[in-house]
Coordinates of C-alpha atoms and ligand atoms in Angstrom, one line a residue:
M1 CA -17.8 -33.9 -49.3
P2 CA -16.5 -30.4 -47.7
K3 CA -13.5 -29.1 -49.9
R4 CA -10.4 -29.3 -48.7
I5 CA -8.3 -26.0 -48.7
L6 CA -4.2 -26.2 -48.0
I7 CA -3.2 -22.4 -46.8
V8 CA 0.7 -22.5 -47.0
G9 CA 1.6 -19.5 -44.8
G10 CA 0.0 -18.0 -42.0
V11 CA 0.6 -15.2 -41.8
A12 CA -0.7 -11.6 -43.3
G13 CA -1.9 -13.0 -46.9
G14 CA -2.6 -16.7 -46.1
M15 CA -4.9 -15.7 -42.5
S16 CA -7.1 -13.3 -44.4
A17 CA -7.5 -15.8 -46.7
A18 CA -8.7 -18.3 -44.1
T19 CA -10.9 -16.8 -41.8
R20 CA -12.3 -15.4 -45.0
L21 CA -13.1 -19.0 -47.2
R22 CA -15.1 -19.8 -43.4
R23 CA -16.8 -16.8 -43.4
L24 CA -17.9 -17.7 -46.9
D25 CA -17.8 -21.9 -46.5
E26 CA -18.3 -23.0 -43.2
F27 CA -18.3 -26.7 -43.8
A28 CA -15.1 -26.4 -45.9
D29 CA -12.1 -28.1 -44.5
I30 CA -9.3 -25.6 -43.9
V31 CA -5.8 -26.6 -43.1
V32 CA -3.4 -23.5 -42.7
F33 CA 0.8 -24.7 -42.5
E34 CA 3.2 -21.8 -41.2
R35 CA 6.8 -23.2 -40.8
G36 CA 7.2 -20.9 -38.1
P37 CA 5.9 -20.9 -34.4
F38 CA 3.9 -18.0 -35.0
V39 CA 0.8 -17.3 -36.9
S40 CA -1.2 -14.1 -37.4
F41 CA 1.5 -12.3 -36.3
A42 CA 2.2 -8.4 -36.6
N43 CA 5.6 -8.5 -39.0
C44 CA 5.2 -4.7 -39.7
G45 CA 5.2 -3.8 -35.5
L46 CA 8.7 -6.1 -35.5
P47 CA 11.1 -3.3 -35.3
Y48 CA 9.2 -0.6 -33.0
H49 CA 10.0 -3.3 -30.1
L50 CA 13.1 -3.1 -30.6
G51 CA 13.1 0.1 -29.7
G52 CA 10.4 -0.2 -27.3
E53 CA 7.9 1.4 -28.3
I54 CA 5.7 -1.4 -28.7
A55 CA 6.8 -3.0 -25.3
D56 CA 4.6 -5.7 -24.6
R57 CA 5.4 -8.2 -27.1
G58 CA 2.8 -10.4 -26.2
K59 CA 1.2 -7.8 -28.7
L60 CA 2.8 -8.7 -31.4
I61 CA 1.0 -12.0 -31.6
V62 CA -2.3 -11.3 -32.7
Q63 CA -3.9 -14.6 -32.9
S64 CA -2.9 -18.0 -31.3
P65 CA -3.7 -21.4 -32.8
Q66 CA -6.4 -22.2 -30.1
R67 CA -8.3 -19.1 -30.6
L68 CA -8.5 -19.4 -34.3
K69 CA -9.6 -23.5 -34.1
Q70 CA -12.2 -22.1 -31.5
V71 CA -13.8 -19.2 -33.5
F72 CA -12.9 -19.8 -37.0
K73 CA -12.5 -23.6 -36.9
L74 CA -9.3 -23.6 -38.9
D75 CA -6.5 -26.1 -38.4
V76 CA -3.7 -24.5 -37.7
R77 CA -0.6 -26.1 -37.7
A78 CA 2.5 -24.3 -36.4
N79 CA 5.9 -25.5 -36.9
T80 CA 5.3 -27.1 -39.9
E81 CA 7.1 -26.3 -43.8
V82 CA 5.2 -27.7 -46.6
L83 CA 8.5 -28.8 -48.5
A84 CA 6.7 -29.6 -51.8
V85 CA 3.1 -29.8 -53.9
D86 CA 2.2 -33.3 -56.5
R87 CA -0.2 -30.9 -58.7
T88 CA -0.9 -34.5 -60.6
A89 CA -1.8 -36.0 -57.2
K90 CA -3.1 -33.1 -55.8
T91 CA -1.5 -33.1 -52.5
V92 CA 1.2 -31.5 -50.5
T93 CA 3.8 -33.0 -48.1
A94 CA 4.9 -31.4 -44.7
R95 CA 7.1 -32.2 -42.1
H96 CA 6.9 -30.6 -38.4
I97 CA 10.2 -28.6 -37.9
I98 CA 10.7 -30.2 -34.6
T99 CA 9.5 -34.0 -34.5
G100 CA 10.3 -34.3 -38.0
E101 CA 7.2 -35.9 -38.6
E102 CA 5.9 -35.9 -41.9
S103 CA 2.6 -36.4 -44.0
T104 CA 0.8 -36.5 -47.1
E105 CA -2.3 -34.0 -47.1
R106 CA -5.0 -33.9 -50.1
Y107 CA -6.3 -30.4 -51.6
D108 CA -9.1 -29.4 -53.7
D109 CA -7.3 -25.7 -53.5
L110 CA -4.4 -24.4 -52.3
I111 CA -3.0 -21.2 -51.7
L112 CA 0.3 -20.2 -51.5
A113 CA 1.4 -17.3 -49.1
T114 CA 4.7 -18.0 -48.4
G115 CA 5.8 -14.4 -48.9
A116 CA 9.2 -13.2 -49.2
A117 CA 12.2 -14.4 -47.5
A118 CA 15.1 -11.2 -46.9
V119 CA 18.1 -11.0 -49.0
M120 CA 21.7 -11.7 -48.0
P121 CA 24.0 -9.8 -50.4
P122 CA 27.1 -12.0 -51.0
T123 CA 29.2 -9.7 -48.6
P124 CA 32.0 -12.1 -47.3
G125 CA 31.9 -12.2 -44.1
L126 CA 28.5 -11.4 -43.7
R127 CA 26.2 -14.3 -41.4
R128 CA 28.1 -14.1 -38.3
A129 CA 27.4 -14.4 -34.9
G130 CA 25.6 -11.2 -34.1
H131 CA 24.2 -10.4 -37.8
F132 CA 20.2 -11.2 -38.5
T133 CA 17.3 -9.8 -40.8
L134 CA 14.1 -9.0 -39.1
R135 CA 11.5 -11.1 -40.7
T136 CA 10.1 -13.1 -37.9
I137 CA 9.5 -12.8 -34.4
P138 CA 12.5 -15.3 -33.3
D139 CA 14.5 -12.9 -35.4
M140 CA 14.0 -9.8 -32.9
D141 CA 14.2 -12.1 -30.1
G142 CA 17.4 -12.7 -31.1
V143 CA 18.3 -9.1 -31.9
M144 CA 17.0 -8.2 -28.6
D145 CA 18.8 -11.4 -26.6
W146 CA 22.2 -10.1 -28.9
I147 CA 21.6 -6.8 -27.6
T148 CA 21.7 -7.7 -24.2
K149 CA 23.7 -10.6 -23.5
H150 CA 26.7 -8.2 -24.9
S151 CA 25.7 -4.8 -24.0
A152 CA 25.6 -4.0 -27.2
K153 CA 26.2 0.3 -27.9
T154 CA 27.0 0.4 -31.3
A155 CA 24.3 -1.3 -34.0
L156 CA 25.2 -1.0 -38.1
V157 CA 22.2 -1.3 -40.4
L158 CA 22.5 -2.5 -43.8
G159 CA 20.3 -0.9 -46.3
G160 CA 18.0 2.7 -46.2
G161 CA 14.9 0.9 -47.3
F162 CA 12.0 1.0 -45.0
I163 CA 12.4 -1.7 -42.7
G164 CA 16.1 -0.6 -42.1
L165 CA 15.6 3.1 -41.4
E166 CA 12.6 1.8 -38.8
A167 CA 14.8 -0.8 -37.5
A168 CA 17.8 2.5 -37.1
E169 CA 15.4 4.9 -35.7
Q170 CA 14.7 2.6 -32.7
L171 CA 17.8 0.9 -32.2
H172 CA 18.8 4.7 -31.6
R173 CA 15.3 5.0 -29.1
R174 CA 17.1 2.4 -27.7
G175 CA 20.1 3.8 -26.9
L176 CA 22.6 2.4 -29.5
T177 CA 25.2 4.5 -32.0
V178 CA 23.7 3.8 -35.5
T179 CA 25.3 3.5 -38.6
V180 CA 23.2 2.8 -42.0
V181 CA 25.2 1.9 -45.1
E182 CA 23.1 2.4 -48.3
K183 CA 25.1 1.6 -51.8
N184 CA 22.6 3.6 -53.1
P185 CA 23.5 6.8 -53.2
Q186 CA 20.0 7.9 -51.1
V187 CA 18.1 6.3 -48.8
L188 CA 13.8 4.5 -50.1
T189 CA 14.4 4.6 -53.3
P190 CA 10.7 4.5 -54.1
L191 CA 11.4 8.4 -53.6
D192 CA 13.4 10.6 -55.7
P193 CA 16.7 11.7 -55.0
E194 CA 15.4 15.1 -53.9
M195 CA 12.4 14.2 -51.5
A196 CA 14.7 11.2 -50.0
S197 CA 17.4 13.7 -48.8
H198 CA 14.7 15.2 -46.6
V199 CA 15.4 12.5 -44.6
Q200 CA 19.0 12.1 -44.7
L201 CA 18.5 15.1 -42.9
E202 CA 16.2 14.2 -40.2
L203 CA 18.8 10.7 -39.8
K204 CA 22.1 12.9 -39.7
K205 CA 19.9 15.4 -37.5
H206 CA 19.6 12.5 -34.6
G207 CA 23.3 11.2 -34.8
V208 CA 22.1 8.6 -36.8
R209 CA 25.4 8.1 -39.5
L210 CA 24.7 7.3 -43.2
E211 CA 27.0 6.4 -45.9
L212 CA 25.5 6.4 -49.1
S213 CA 27.3 5.2 -52.2
N214 CA 29.3 3.4 -49.6
P215 CA 28.8 -0.6 -49.7
V216 CA 30.0 -2.9 -46.8
E217 CA 33.3 -4.5 -48.8
R218 CA 33.4 -7.0 -46.0
F219 CA 32.8 -7.6 -42.5
E220 CA 35.9 -8.6 -40.5
D221 CA 36.1 -10.3 -36.7
A222 CA 36.8 -7.8 -34.3
K223 CA 37.6 -8.1 -30.8
T224 CA 34.4 -7.2 -29.2
G225 CA 31.3 -6.9 -30.4
A226 CA 29.8 -9.1 -33.8
S227 CA 32.0 -7.7 -36.3
V228 CA 34.0 -4.5 -38.1
A229 CA 32.5 -3.5 -41.6
V230 CA 34.7 -2.2 -43.9
L231 CA 32.9 -0.2 -46.8
A232 CA 33.9 0.5 -50.0
N233 CA 36.2 3.6 -49.3
G234 CA 38.1 1.5 -46.9
T235 CA 36.6 3.3 -44.0
R236 CA 36.3 0.6 -41.0
I237 CA 32.9 0.6 -38.9
P238 CA 33.0 -1.5 -35.8
A239 CA 29.4 -2.9 -34.7
D240 CA 27.9 -4.9 -31.9
V241 CA 24.8 -5.4 -34.2
V242 CA 24.1 -5.5 -37.0
I243 CA 20.7 -6.0 -38.9
V244 CA 21.0 -6.6 -42.7
G245 CA 17.3 -4.8 -44.7
V246 CA 18.2 -4.7 -48.2
G247 CA 15.1 -5.9 -49.3
V248 CA 13.3 -9.0 -49.6
R249 CA 12.7 -11.9 -53.3
P250 CA 9.5 -14.1 -53.2
E251 CA 9.7 -17.7 -51.3
S252 CA 8.5 -18.8 -54.6
K253 CA 10.9 -22.3 -54.6
L254 CA 7.6 -24.6 -53.8
A255 CA 6.3 -22.9 -56.7
K256 CA 8.7 -23.2 -59.1
E257 CA 9.8 -26.9 -57.7
A258 CA 5.7 -27.7 -58.3
G259 CA 6.1 -26.6 -62.0
L260 CA 3.9 -23.1 -61.4
E261 CA 4.9 -20.5 -64.1
I262 CA 7.1 -17.4 -62.7
G263 CA 6.4 -14.0 -63.6
T264 CA 10.0 -12.2 -65.1
S265 CA 10.2 -10.3 -61.3
G266 CA 10.9 -13.7 -60.1
G267 CA 7.0 -14.0 -58.4
V268 CA 4.6 -16.5 -58.7
K269 CA 2.6 -15.5 -62.3
V270 CA -1.2 -15.2 -61.4
N271 CA -4.6 -13.9 -63.2
S272 CA -6.3 -11.3 -61.9
R273 CA -8.6 -14.0 -59.9
L274 CA -5.2 -14.5 -58.3
Q275 CA -5.1 -18.2 -59.7
T276 CA -1.4 -19.4 -60.8
S277 CA -1.1 -21.4 -63.8
D278 CA -2.8 -24.2 -62.2
P279 CA -6.4 -24.0 -62.1
H280 CA -6.6 -25.7 -58.4
I281 CA -3.3 -23.1 -57.1
W282 CA -3.2 -19.9 -55.9
A283 CA -0.7 -17.3 -55.0
V284 CA -1.2 -14.0 -52.6
G285 CA 1.0 -11.5 -51.3
D286 CA 4.9 -10.8 -51.5
V287 CA 5.3 -14.3 -53.7
I288 CA 3.3 -13.1 -56.5
E289 CA 4.0 -11.2 -59.5
V290 CA 1.4 -7.9 -59.2
T291 CA 1.0 -5.7 -62.8
H292 CA 2.0 -2.2 -61.3
G293 CA -1.4 0.0 -61.2
V294 CA -0.1 2.9 -63.1
T295 CA 2.5 1.2 -65.1
G296 CA 0.7 -2.0 -65.9
T297 CA 4.1 -3.7 -65.7
P298 CA 5.0 -6.2 -63.6
A299 CA 6.2 -6.0 -60.1
V300 CA 7.0 -7.1 -57.1
I301 CA 5.7 -4.9 -54.2
P302 CA 5.8 -6.5 -50.9
L303 CA 3.4 -5.0 -48.9
A304 CA 0.8 -6.0 -46.3
G305 CA -2.5 -3.8 -47.4
P306 CA -2.0 -5.6 -50.7
A307 CA -1.4 -9.3 -48.9
N308 CA -4.6 -8.9 -46.6
R309 CA -6.7 -7.7 -49.7
Q310 CA -5.5 -10.7 -52.0
G311 CA -6.4 -13.4 -49.1
R312 CA -9.9 -11.8 -49.4
I313 CA -10.2 -12.2 -53.4
V314 CA -8.6 -15.4 -53.3
A315 CA -11.4 -16.6 -50.9
D316 CA -14.5 -15.1 -53.1
N317 CA -13.2 -17.7 -55.9
I318 CA -12.5 -20.3 -54.2
A319 CA -16.0 -19.7 -52.5
G320 CA -17.5 -19.4 -56.4
Q321 CA -17.6 -15.3 -56.4
D322 CA -15.4 -13.7 -59.5
S323 CA -13.3 -11.4 -57.5
H324 CA -10.2 -9.8 -59.3
Y325 CA -7.3 -7.5 -57.8
R326 CA -6.9 -4.7 -59.8
G327 CA -3.2 -4.2 -59.1
T328 CA -1.0 -2.8 -56.2
L329 CA 0.2 1.2 -56.8
G330 CA 2.8 0.7 -53.9
T331 CA 1.3 3.0 -50.9
A332 CA 3.8 3.3 -48.7
V333 CA 4.4 5.2 -45.4
V334 CA 7.3 5.0 -43.1
R335 CA 8.3 7.4 -39.5
V336 CA 11.6 8.6 -39.5
F337 CA 11.9 10.6 -36.2
D338 CA 9.8 13.3 -36.2
L339 CA 9.4 13.3 -40.4
T340 CA 7.1 11.1 -42.1
A341 CA 8.0 10.1 -45.6
A342 CA 5.1 8.8 -47.6
V343 CA 4.9 7.4 -51.4
V344 CA 2.5 6.6 -54.2
G345 CA 2.3 4.8 -57.6
A346 CA 5.2 5.3 -59.9
N347 CA 8.9 7.5 -59.3
E348 CA 10.4 9.5 -61.9
V349 CA 12.9 6.3 -62.0
L350 CA 9.9 3.5 -62.9
L351 CA 8.1 6.4 -65.2
A352 CA 11.3 7.0 -67.3
K353 CA 12.2 3.2 -67.5
T354 CA 8.6 2.5 -68.9
G355 CA 8.8 5.0 -71.1
T356 CA 5.5 6.9 -69.1
P357 CA 6.0 10.8 -70.2
F358 CA 5.7 12.7 -67.1
Q359 CA 5.3 16.2 -65.4
A360 CA 6.2 16.9 -61.9
V361 CA 5.4 19.7 -59.4
H362 CA 6.4 20.2 -56.4
L363 CA 5.0 22.6 -53.9
H364 CA 5.9 23.3 -50.1
P365 CA 2.5 23.6 -48.6
N366 CA 1.6 24.2 -44.7
S367 CA -0.5 20.6 -42.7
H368 CA -2.9 23.1 -41.8
A369 CA -3.6 27.0 -42.3
G370 CA -0.3 28.7 -41.0
Y371 CA -2.2 31.0 -38.6
F372 CA -3.0 28.0 -36.8
P373 CA -0.5 26.9 -34.3
G374 CA 1.3 24.0 -35.0
A375 CA 1.6 23.8 -38.9
K376 CA 4.3 22.2 -40.4
P377 CA 5.4 22.2 -44.3
I378 CA 4.9 19.1 -46.4
A379 CA 7.8 18.8 -49.1
L380 CA 4.9 17.4 -51.8
K381 CA 5.7 16.0 -55.2
V382 CA 2.9 15.1 -57.9
L383 CA 3.8 13.5 -60.9
F384 CA 1.0 13.4 -63.5
H385 CA 0.9 12.7 -67.7
P386 CA 1.5 16.3 -69.9
E387 CA -1.0 16.1 -71.9
S388 CA -4.0 14.0 -70.2
G389 CA -3.4 15.4 -66.7
K390 CA -3.4 11.6 -65.6
L391 CA -2.4 11.4 -62.3
L392 CA 0.8 9.0 -62.2
G393 CA 2.6 8.8 -58.5
A394 CA 2.9 11.3 -55.6
Q395 CA 6.0 12.0 -52.9
A396 CA 5.4 13.7 -49.6
V397 CA 7.6 14.2 -46.2
G398 CA 6.9 16.4 -43.4
E399 CA 6.8 16.2 -40.1
D400 CA 1.8 16.0 -40.0
G401 CA -0.3 15.8 -42.3
V402 CA 2.0 13.7 -45.1
N403 CA -0.5 10.4 -44.6
K404 CA -3.6 12.0 -45.6
R405 CA -2.2 13.7 -48.5
I406 CA -0.3 10.9 -49.9
D407 CA -3.8 8.4 -49.1
V408 CA -5.9 11.4 -50.9
I409 CA -3.6 10.7 -54.0
A410 CA -3.8 7.2 -53.4
T411 CA -8.1 7.1 -54.0
A412 CA -7.5 9.6 -56.8
I413 CA -4.5 7.5 -58.9
F414 CA -6.8 4.2 -58.2
G415 CA -9.9 6.0 -59.6
G416 CA -8.2 7.2 -62.3
M417 CA -8.0 10.5 -61.6
T418 CA -6.3 13.6 -63.1
I419 CA -4.6 16.8 -62.0
D420 CA -8.2 18.9 -62.7
D421 CA -9.9 16.4 -60.3
L422 CA -7.4 17.2 -57.4
A423 CA -7.8 20.8 -58.2
E424 CA -11.3 20.2 -57.3
L425 CA -11.7 17.6 -54.5
E426 CA -13.9 19.2 -51.7
L427 CA -11.8 17.7 -48.7
C428 CA -12.8 18.3 -45.1
Y429 CA -11.2 21.7 -43.7
A430 CA -11.2 23.9 -40.4
P431 CA -7.7 25.8 -39.3
P432 CA -6.2 22.7 -37.3
F433 CA -7.1 20.4 -40.0
G434 CA -5.8 22.2 -43.4
S435 CA -6.3 24.9 -45.9
A436 CA -9.3 26.6 -47.6
K437 CA -6.7 25.3 -50.2
D438 CA -5.6 22.5 -49.5
P439 CA -2.5 21.0 -50.5
I440 CA -3.7 18.2 -52.6
N441 CA -6.2 21.2 -54.2
L442 CA -3.3 23.2 -54.3
A443 CA -0.6 20.7 -56.2
G444 CA -4.0 20.1 -58.5
M445 CA -4.0 23.7 -59.3
A446 CA 0.1 23.8 -59.7
A447 CA -0.4 21.2 -62.4
Q448 CA -2.9 22.8 -63.9
N449 CA -0.8 26.1 -64.5
V450 CA 1.6 24.2 -66.0
T451 CA -0.7 21.8 -68.8
E452 CA -2.6 24.7 -69.5
G453 CA 0.5 26.5 -70.8
L454 CA 0.1 29.0 -67.6
V455 CA 4.0 28.8 -66.9
S456 CA 6.8 26.6 -68.2
V457 CA 8.4 24.5 -64.7
A458 CA 12.2 23.8 -64.6
Q459 CA 13.2 20.7 -62.4
W460 CA 15.8 21.2 -59.5
H461 CA 17.7 18.8 -61.7
E462 CA 17.7 20.6 -64.9
V463 CA 18.9 23.8 -63.2
P464 CA 22.8 23.2 -64.3
A465 CA 22.2 22.3 -67.6
L466 CA 19.6 25.5 -68.2
V467 CA 22.8 28.1 -66.8
A468 CA 24.9 26.8 -69.0
A469 CA 22.4 27.0 -71.9
G470 CA 22.5 31.0 -71.0
A471 CA 18.9 31.0 -68.5
V472 CA 19.2 33.9 -66.1
V473 CA 18.6 32.6 -62.8
I474 CA 16.2 35.4 -60.9
D475 CA 15.5 35.1 -57.4
V476 CA 11.9 36.8 -56.9
R477 CA 12.3 36.4 -52.5
E478 CA 13.0 39.7 -50.5
P479 CA 16.9 40.4 -49.6
G480 CA 16.6 38.7 -46.3
E481 CA 15.5 35.3 -47.4
R482 CA 18.6 34.8 -49.3
D483 CA 20.7 35.0 -45.9
G484 CA 19.8 31.1 -45.6
G485 CA 21.3 30.3 -48.8
I486 CA 20.9 31.0 -52.5
I487 CA 21.7 29.5 -56.1
P488 CA 24.9 30.1 -57.2
G489 CA 24.5 32.8 -59.5
S490 CA 20.8 34.6 -59.1
R491 CA 20.2 38.0 -59.6
S492 CA 17.8 38.9 -56.6
I493 CA 14.8 40.7 -57.8
P494 CA 12.0 40.8 -55.2
L495 CA 8.4 40.2 -56.5
G496 CA 7.0 43.6 -55.3
S497 CA 9.5 45.1 -57.4
L498 CA 9.6 43.0 -60.2
R499 CA 7.3 45.1 -62.8
D500 CA 9.3 48.5 -61.8
R501 CA 12.6 46.4 -62.8
L502 CA 11.9 44.9 -66.1
N503 CA 14.3 47.0 -67.7
E504 CA 17.1 45.0 -66.0
L505 CA 16.5 41.9 -67.6
P506 CA 17.5 40.6 -71.1
K507 CA 14.5 40.1 -73.2
D508 CA 16.5 36.9 -75.4
A509 CA 17.4 34.9 -72.7
E510 CA 15.5 32.3 -70.9
L511 CA 14.9 33.6 -66.6
L512 CA 14.7 30.5 -64.7
V513 CA 12.9 32.1 -62.0
H514 CA 12.4 30.8 -58.2
C515 CA 11.8 31.8 -54.7
A516 CA 11.2 29.3 -51.3
S517 CA 9.0 27.0 -53.2
G518 CA 7.3 28.0 -56.2
Q519 CA 4.3 30.3 -55.4
R520 CA 5.8 33.6 -55.6
S521 CA 8.0 33.1 -58.5
Y522 CA 5.2 31.6 -60.3
N523 CA 3.6 35.0 -59.8
A524 CA 6.6 36.3 -61.2
C525 CA 6.5 34.1 -64.6
R526 CA 2.7 35.0 -64.8
V527 CA 4.1 38.9 -64.8
L528 CA 7.3 38.1 -67.1
V529 CA 5.9 36.1 -69.7
Q530 CA 2.7 38.7 -70.2
H531 CA 5.6 41.3 -70.6
G532 CA 7.4 39.1 -73.9
F533 CA 10.0 37.3 -71.1
K534 CA 10.9 34.0 -71.6
C535 CA 10.2 32.2 -67.9
R536 CA 10.6 29.4 -66.3
N537 CA 9.6 28.6 -62.8
L538 CA 12.1 26.6 -60.6
T539 CA 9.4 24.2 -59.2
G540 CA 9.5 23.6 -55.4
S541 CA 12.0 26.6 -56.1
F542 CA 14.7 27.0 -53.5
K543 CA 13.6 24.6 -51.0
T544 CA 13.9 21.8 -53.2
W545 CA 16.8 22.7 -54.9
K546 CA 18.4 23.1 -51.6
A547 CA 17.3 19.4 -50.5
A548 CA 18.4 17.9 -53.3
Q549 CA 22.0 19.8 -52.7
Q550 CA 22.3 18.1 -49.5
P551 CA 26.2 16.6 -49.6
A552 CA 25.5 12.5 -49.6
Ligands
FAD601 C1 9.7 -5.8 -40.3 C2 9.1 -5.8 -41.0 C3 7.7 -4.6 -40.9 C4 7.1 -4.6 -42.1 N1 6.4 -3.1 -42.0 C5 5.4 -3.3 -43.3 C6 5.0 -1.6 -42.9 O1 4.9 -0.7 -41.7 N2 3.6 -1.7 -44.4 C7 3.2 -2.6 -44.7 O2 2.5 -2.3 -45.7 N3 3.9 -3.9 -44.9 C8 5.6 -4.2 -44.1 N4 6.2 -5.5 -44.1 C9 6.2 -6.0 -45.0 C10 4.6 -7.0 -44.9 O3 4.8 -7.5 -43.7 C11 4.3 -7.7 -45.9 O4 4.0 -7.3 -47.1 C12 3.4 -8.5 -45.5 O5 3.4 -9.8 -44.3 C13 3.2 -10.1 -47.1 O6 2.5 -11.2 -46.7 P1 3.0 -12.8 -46.6 O7 1.0 -13.0 -46.3 O8 2.8 -12.7 -48.5 O9 3.7 -12.9 -46.3 P2 4.2 -13.2 -44.7 O10 3.5 -12.6 -44.1 O11 5.7 -12.9 -44.6 O12 3.6 -14.9 -44.7 C14 4.6 -15.9 -45.2 C15 4.6 -17.2 -44.2 O13 4.9 -18.1 -45.0 C16 5.8 -19.3 -44.2 N5 6.1 -20.2 -44.7 C17 7.1 -19.7 -46.1 N6 7.7 -21.2 -47.3 C18 6.3 -21.9 -45.8 C19 6.4 -23.3 -46.6 N7 7.2 -24.1 -47.7 N8 5.6 -24.1 -45.2 C20 5.0 -22.9 -44.0 N9 5.0 -21.7 -43.6 C21 5.5 -21.2 -44.9 C22 6.8 -18.0 -43.6 O14 7.0 -18.9 -42.6 C23 5.7 -16.9 -43.3 O15 5.1 -16.7 -41.8 C24 7.2 -5.8 -43.2 C25 7.5 -6.7 -43.1 C26 8.3 -7.0 -42.2 C27 9.3 -7.8 -42.0

């Protein structure tokens, strides 16, 4: 008897599992149920059709049920929702959305790949015509039709997460005037605030209005357009179209009703083989609770890469191979106009919440050799364990070379590497691509200087407390550089004259030294410490401090 495997959800995780299963078992009876009209579509590409950057809608539909039948012998049933699972009988009940026809289907193994549902906040007046979420092709079609039919000129994006910012960028590209409303004091919460700040500036630079820490209290009717958003501070923002992008939650209803164990995060609980609390039911993708790859804590991390890899692992296990999932690092990237922002591992909030000791260094190296045309600065932050030097997380923002650096650090974190390893990594180099000391090496070296006790660092947010405690802020940049801004109260002593002016400095107070990026001030700290001064280098220096000072 061939094995009968039913898969609920026919996109990233579900379809990866289905096709891998077929490659492993030519004779299995594999049925994929998909509630929507399309399977195997590119959800990650949806925002880019809104702005016309992916001009051809057809490109978003990667495979059709017919093709999947021809090539992979898969029985793919679109427009078919699985309503219930009977674990005792090992059957599911499915209903065709259009005909209403119901059927009961037997399984040997069942894979839940139901994904995540868009969160709709309980904001009064939300969910009216012209308000959309963006998860499916019909959602995207709805936005496109509405914009065209109503000649929409203004858009409000609720939520400054990855999808919200992609939608904002693309609606702006389409010519709409866009406002992003975010209840938190920053966009992109996986990034720490001083890093997200670069993205906020970029949005403003392109004319996107940003309302931070100022949530929508209600939506009211508008004479024209979709509605008027009334914000917490009373500001009224009329919008012809509203995109709701405030996050997702695991679509775990089917699993819950089937009595499967649900984790504390709300995702379906699975073991490392991605098996649920029922050994014949497996689950993958946005619907599951994963183990965070750095903190080891339960988490819901909805990303396409993990969903695809999990699909493959489940298929391996069902086909008799012993395959294990090793946790999710949350490696993510987004383009916002000319900037790329990327992140991996844990940020400061998560590390603090999980009680993980950490230290951070900030750098502002060039994407490639500064003397070669086109080099762009990268704001790079690396988080590591202060004793072991183990890498815990990294964030980067810049115009060029950002994804490469975060991918290298993601690989290093996955491999359990330390800052010493980063300093030693041999990465490819020629002037158009990098530097002989790549930003990755520099980050490792800067962190080593901290763990080896060559320098103490201060973070941007520690400046007020240090100054209040009597620290003297020393700016070792050249005087002309101070025209672009200063840290209030700082004394100017350029690095080149520091040794001649040591007698001007107090020996009893802590010296908080900065330059533009932290490199010259590190040199200054080495001079000062060896002359008996108490010194701290402001990591990331003026660039990081200034980024963090931007008004919301
Ligand atoms: C606009 C957008 C942009 C994104 N961009 C990125 C990106 O750039 N990078 C990235 O890593 N991730 C991105 N993601 C997230 C990524 O798409 C998801 O993490 C990934 O698709 C999850 O795969 P999945 O198989 O778990 O769920 P999905 O791909 O969402 O598939 C789940 C499917 O299950 C179906 N389903 C649910 N319940 C039932 C039922 N009872 N019966 C039948 N069918 C059911 C749903 O209709 C859905 O089609 C983006 C997501 C969106 C929406």
